[in-house]
XYZ file of C-alpha atoms in Angstrom:
309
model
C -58.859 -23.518 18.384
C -55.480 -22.840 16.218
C -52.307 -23.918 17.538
C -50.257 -20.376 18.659
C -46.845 -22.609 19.837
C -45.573 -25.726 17.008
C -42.230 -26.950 17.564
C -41.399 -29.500 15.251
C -38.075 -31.976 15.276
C -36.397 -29.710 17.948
C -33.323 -31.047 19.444
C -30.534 -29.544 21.683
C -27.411 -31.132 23.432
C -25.066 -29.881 25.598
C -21.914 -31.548 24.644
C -22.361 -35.364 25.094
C -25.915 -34.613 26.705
C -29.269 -34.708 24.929
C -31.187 -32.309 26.648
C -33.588 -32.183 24.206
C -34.680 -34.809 21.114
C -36.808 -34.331 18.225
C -39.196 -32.529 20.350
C -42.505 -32.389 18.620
C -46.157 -30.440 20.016
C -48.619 -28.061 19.712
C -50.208 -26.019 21.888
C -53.602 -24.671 21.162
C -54.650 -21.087 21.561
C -56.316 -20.456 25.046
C -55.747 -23.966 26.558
C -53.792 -24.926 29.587
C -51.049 -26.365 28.601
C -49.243 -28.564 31.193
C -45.360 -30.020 29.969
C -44.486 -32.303 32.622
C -40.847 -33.938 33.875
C -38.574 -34.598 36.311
C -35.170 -32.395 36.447
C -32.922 -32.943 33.928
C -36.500 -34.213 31.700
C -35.671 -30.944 29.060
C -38.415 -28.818 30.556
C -36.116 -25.694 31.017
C -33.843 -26.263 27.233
C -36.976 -26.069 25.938
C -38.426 -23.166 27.411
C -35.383 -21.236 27.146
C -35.247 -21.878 23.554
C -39.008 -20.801 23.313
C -37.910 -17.676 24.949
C -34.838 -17.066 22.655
C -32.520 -17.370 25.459
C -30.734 -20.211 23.905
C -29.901 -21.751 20.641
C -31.287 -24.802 19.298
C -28.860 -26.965 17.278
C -32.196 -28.015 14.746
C -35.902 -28.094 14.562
C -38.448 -25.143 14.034
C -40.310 -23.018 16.975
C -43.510 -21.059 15.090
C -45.042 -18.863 18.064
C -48.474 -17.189 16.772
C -47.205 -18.350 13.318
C -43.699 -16.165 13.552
C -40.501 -17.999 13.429
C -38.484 -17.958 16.041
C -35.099 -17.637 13.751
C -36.782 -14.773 12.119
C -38.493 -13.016 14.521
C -37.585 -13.448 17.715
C -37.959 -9.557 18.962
C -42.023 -10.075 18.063
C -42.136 -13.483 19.729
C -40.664 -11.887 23.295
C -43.636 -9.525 23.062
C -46.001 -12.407 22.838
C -44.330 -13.815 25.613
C -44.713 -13.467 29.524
C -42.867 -15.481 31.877
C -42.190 -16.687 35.176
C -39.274 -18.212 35.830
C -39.265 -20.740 39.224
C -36.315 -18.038 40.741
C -37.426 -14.903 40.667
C -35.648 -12.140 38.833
C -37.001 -8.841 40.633
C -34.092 -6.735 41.517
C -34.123 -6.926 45.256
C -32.455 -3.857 46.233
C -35.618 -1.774 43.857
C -38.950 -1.081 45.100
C -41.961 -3.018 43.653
C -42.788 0.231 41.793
C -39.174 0.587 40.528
C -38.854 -2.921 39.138
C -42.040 -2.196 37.318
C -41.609 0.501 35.790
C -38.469 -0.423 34.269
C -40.163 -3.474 32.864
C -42.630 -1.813 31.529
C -39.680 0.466 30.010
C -38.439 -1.855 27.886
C -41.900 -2.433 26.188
C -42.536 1.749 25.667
C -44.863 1.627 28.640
C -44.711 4.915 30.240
C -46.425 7.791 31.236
C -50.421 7.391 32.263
C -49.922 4.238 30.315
C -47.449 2.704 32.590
C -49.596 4.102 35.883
C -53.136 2.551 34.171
C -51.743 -0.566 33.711
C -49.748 -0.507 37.068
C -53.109 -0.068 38.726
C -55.222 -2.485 36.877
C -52.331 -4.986 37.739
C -52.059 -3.742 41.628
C -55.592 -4.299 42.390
C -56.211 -7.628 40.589
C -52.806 -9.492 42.113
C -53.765 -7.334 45.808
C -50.017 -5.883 45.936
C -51.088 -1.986 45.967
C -49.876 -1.957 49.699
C -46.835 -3.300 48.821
C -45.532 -0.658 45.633
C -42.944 1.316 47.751
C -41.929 -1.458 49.779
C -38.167 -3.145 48.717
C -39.132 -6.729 46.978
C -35.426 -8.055 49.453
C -38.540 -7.390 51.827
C -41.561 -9.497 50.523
C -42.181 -12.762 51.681
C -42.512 -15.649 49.075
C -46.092 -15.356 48.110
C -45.785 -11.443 48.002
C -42.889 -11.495 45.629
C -44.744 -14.062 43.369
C -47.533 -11.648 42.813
C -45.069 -9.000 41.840
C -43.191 -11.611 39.220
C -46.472 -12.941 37.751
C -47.352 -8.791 37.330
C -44.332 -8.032 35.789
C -44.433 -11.076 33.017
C -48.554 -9.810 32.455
C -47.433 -5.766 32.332
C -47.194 -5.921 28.712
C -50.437 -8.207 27.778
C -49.052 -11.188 26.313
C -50.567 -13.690 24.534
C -48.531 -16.599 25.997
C -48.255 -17.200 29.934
C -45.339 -19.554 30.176
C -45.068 -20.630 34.038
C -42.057 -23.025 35.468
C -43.120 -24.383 38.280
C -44.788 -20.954 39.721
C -46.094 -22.135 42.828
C -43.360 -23.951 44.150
C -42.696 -23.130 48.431
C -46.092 -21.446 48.217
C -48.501 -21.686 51.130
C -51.972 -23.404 49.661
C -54.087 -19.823 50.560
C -51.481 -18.272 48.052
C -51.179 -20.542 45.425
C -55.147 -21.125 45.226
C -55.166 -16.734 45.056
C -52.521 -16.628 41.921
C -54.660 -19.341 40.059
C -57.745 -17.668 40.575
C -55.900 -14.531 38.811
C -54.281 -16.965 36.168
C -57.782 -18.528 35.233
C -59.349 -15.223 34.905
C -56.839 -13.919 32.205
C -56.881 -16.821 30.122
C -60.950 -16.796 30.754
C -61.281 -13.326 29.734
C -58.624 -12.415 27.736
C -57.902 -16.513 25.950
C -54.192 -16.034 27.364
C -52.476 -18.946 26.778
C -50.658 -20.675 29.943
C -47.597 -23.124 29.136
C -47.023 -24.942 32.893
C -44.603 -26.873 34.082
C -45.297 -27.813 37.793
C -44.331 -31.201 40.226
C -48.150 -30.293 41.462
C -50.258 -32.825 40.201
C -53.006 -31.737 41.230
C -52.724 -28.291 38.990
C -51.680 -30.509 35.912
C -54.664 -32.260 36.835
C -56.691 -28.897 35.802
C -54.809 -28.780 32.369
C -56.342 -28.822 28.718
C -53.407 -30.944 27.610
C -50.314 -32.553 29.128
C -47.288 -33.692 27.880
C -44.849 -35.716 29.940
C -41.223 -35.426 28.512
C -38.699 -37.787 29.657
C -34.498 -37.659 28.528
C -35.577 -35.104 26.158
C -38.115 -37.313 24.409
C -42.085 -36.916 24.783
C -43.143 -40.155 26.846
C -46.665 -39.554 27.191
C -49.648 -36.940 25.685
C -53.327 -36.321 26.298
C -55.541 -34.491 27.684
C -55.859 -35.747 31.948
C -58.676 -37.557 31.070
C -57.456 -39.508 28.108
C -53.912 -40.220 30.336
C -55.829 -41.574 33.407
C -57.620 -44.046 31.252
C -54.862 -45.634 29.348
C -52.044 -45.655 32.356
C -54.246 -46.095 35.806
C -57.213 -48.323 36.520
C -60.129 -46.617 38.424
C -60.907 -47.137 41.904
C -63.840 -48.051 44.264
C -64.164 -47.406 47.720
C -66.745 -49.545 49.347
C -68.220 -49.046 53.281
C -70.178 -51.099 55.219
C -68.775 -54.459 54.179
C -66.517 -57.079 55.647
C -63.502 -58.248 54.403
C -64.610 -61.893 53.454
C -67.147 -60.701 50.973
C -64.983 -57.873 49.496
C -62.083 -60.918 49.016
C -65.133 -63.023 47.309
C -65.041 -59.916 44.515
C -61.737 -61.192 43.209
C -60.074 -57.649 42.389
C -57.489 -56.355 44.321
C -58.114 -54.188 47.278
C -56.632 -52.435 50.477
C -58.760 -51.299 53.593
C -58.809 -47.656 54.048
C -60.819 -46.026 57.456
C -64.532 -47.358 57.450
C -63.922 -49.380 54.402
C -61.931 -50.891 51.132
C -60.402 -49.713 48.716
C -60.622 -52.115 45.425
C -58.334 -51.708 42.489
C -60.141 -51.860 39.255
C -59.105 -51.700 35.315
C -61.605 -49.171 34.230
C -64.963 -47.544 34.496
C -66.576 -50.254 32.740
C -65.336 -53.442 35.163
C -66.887 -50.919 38.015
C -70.335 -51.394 36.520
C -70.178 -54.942 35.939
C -68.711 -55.168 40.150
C -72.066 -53.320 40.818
C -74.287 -54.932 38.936
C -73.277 -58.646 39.306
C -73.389 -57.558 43.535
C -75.877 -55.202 44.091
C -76.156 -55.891 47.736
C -72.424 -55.333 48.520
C -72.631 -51.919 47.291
C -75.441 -49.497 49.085
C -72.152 -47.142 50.426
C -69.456 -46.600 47.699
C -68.029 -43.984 45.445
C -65.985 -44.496 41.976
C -62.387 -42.172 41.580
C -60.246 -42.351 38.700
C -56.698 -42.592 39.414
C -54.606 -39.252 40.036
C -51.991 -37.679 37.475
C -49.508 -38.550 40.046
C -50.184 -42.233 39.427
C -49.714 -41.381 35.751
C -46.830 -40.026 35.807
C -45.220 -43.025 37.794
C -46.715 -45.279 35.583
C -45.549 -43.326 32.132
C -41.746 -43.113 34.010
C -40.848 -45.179 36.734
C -40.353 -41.916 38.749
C -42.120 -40.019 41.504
C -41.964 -36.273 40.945
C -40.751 -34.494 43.525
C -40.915 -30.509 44.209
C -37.434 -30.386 45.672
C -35.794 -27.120 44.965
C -33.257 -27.331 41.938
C -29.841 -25.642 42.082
C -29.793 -22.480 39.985
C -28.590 -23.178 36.092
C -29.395 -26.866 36.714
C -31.673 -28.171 33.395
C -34.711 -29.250 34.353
């Protein structure tokens, strides 16, 4: 796969602030691409620079091999967005905010109405077209925000932090939609998201802290070097899981032991065979990553409007 974002050495500060410092990644055509960090991390500088909405002070941004300082009108057209707050005119219809989007890209016509449809029936809002968006609830008025950033077919998906407030039935419904576009048309999908769980899903994470890139990999790769894997035993008593000599914690019907890696679970198994006829092996989670790679929990806490993130 070829890389359609680089950004190479990018840095912006806001006065004595460094939002962002000598930012350097790629992100690979197709992937899921998850960029990770608590508020105030540089998630939003950097997007907003990615989107032309703000000036970098130096550094390069190459979007599907354009330049950003050259061609920034092309690289808007590659790009979709969804910002965390939505920007649907409230006061408009779903129909009317729309098709003024799609106005600004020359989508009219039986052009505007084809796509309009297509879009409708895949993110289930075509009940919902002449309704006011003031009127939508939350998950309703996501639909309509991820339909007008995909109206004009980009290339690049960037989402911050699209599910936040969403009910679990809703957020599972607009992934299902996301993973089908990037399945069947390779969109690209640039996340951020305090739900570890969907980073968990991602082709690549990065986890930016103080403007700086703390951590990279792909979920796998980050579980392995900065959490231990874990083994839940049944069946046992406590005086011959405390003969094991790993750490552990009981959990309901069992223990929970605390090990370095895949490898020291074999050995465990082996070397006590009898111990384990009831057990099962998890790696740790991105969330215990992401603690481990910061010293911070993330939190989805909702973040005061103009507030870098």
């Amino acid at each position: 796969m070829s890389d359609i974002i680089q950004i190479d050495h990018l840095s912006k500060s806001f006065g004595e602030i460094k939002a962002v410092q000598n930012l350097s990644f790629r992100v690979k055509e197709g992937e899921l691409f998850a960029f990770l960090g608590i508020n105030g991390a540089g998630k939003s500088t950097t997007i907003n620079i990615m989107c032309g909405q703000l000036s970098k002070d130096s550094g390069s941004v190459l979007i599907d091999k354009y330049d950003l300082d050259k061609d920034i009108d092309f690289i808007k057209r590659e790009l979709g967005v969804v910002f965390q707050y939505s920007v649907l005119d409230y006061s408009l219809s779903v129909y009317d905010n729309l098709k003024s989007r799609a106005a600004l890209y020359g989508i009219t016509g039986m052009e505007f109405k084809k796509r309009l449809s297509e879009l409708a029936k895949i993110l289930d809002f075509e009940n919902l077209l002449k309704r006011t968006v003031g009127k939508l609830s939350g998950g309703q008025r996501r639909r309509i925000d991820i339909a007008r950033a995909l109206f004009h077919n980009p290339k690049i998906l960037i989402l911050d932090e699209p599910t936040t407030g969403l009910d679990p039935q809703t957020r599972k419904t607009l992934w299902n939609v996301i993973s089908n576009f990037r399945k069947n048309e390779n969109m690209t999908v640039f996340l951020t998201t305090h739900y570890m769980e969907e980073a968990a899903e991602a082709d690549y994470v990065i986890i930016i802290d103080g403007g700086k890139i703390s951590a990279e990999g792909t979920p796998l790769e980050l579980k392995n070097i900065y959490t231990g894997d874990y083994i839940t035993i049944y069946g046992v008593n406590e005086n011959d899981v405390r003969e094991l000599g790993v750490g552990y914690e009981q959990v309901r019907n069992g223990y929970r032991l605390s090990i370095p890696n895949t490898r020291a679970a074999t050995d465990l198994i082996i070397n006590y065979p009898k111990l384990f006829n009831d057990y099962e092996i998890t790696k740790g989670k991105m969330d215990d990553v992401f603690l481990a790679v910061t010293g911070k929990t993330l939190v989805g806490d909702a973040e005061m409007g103009g507030a870098e993130k």
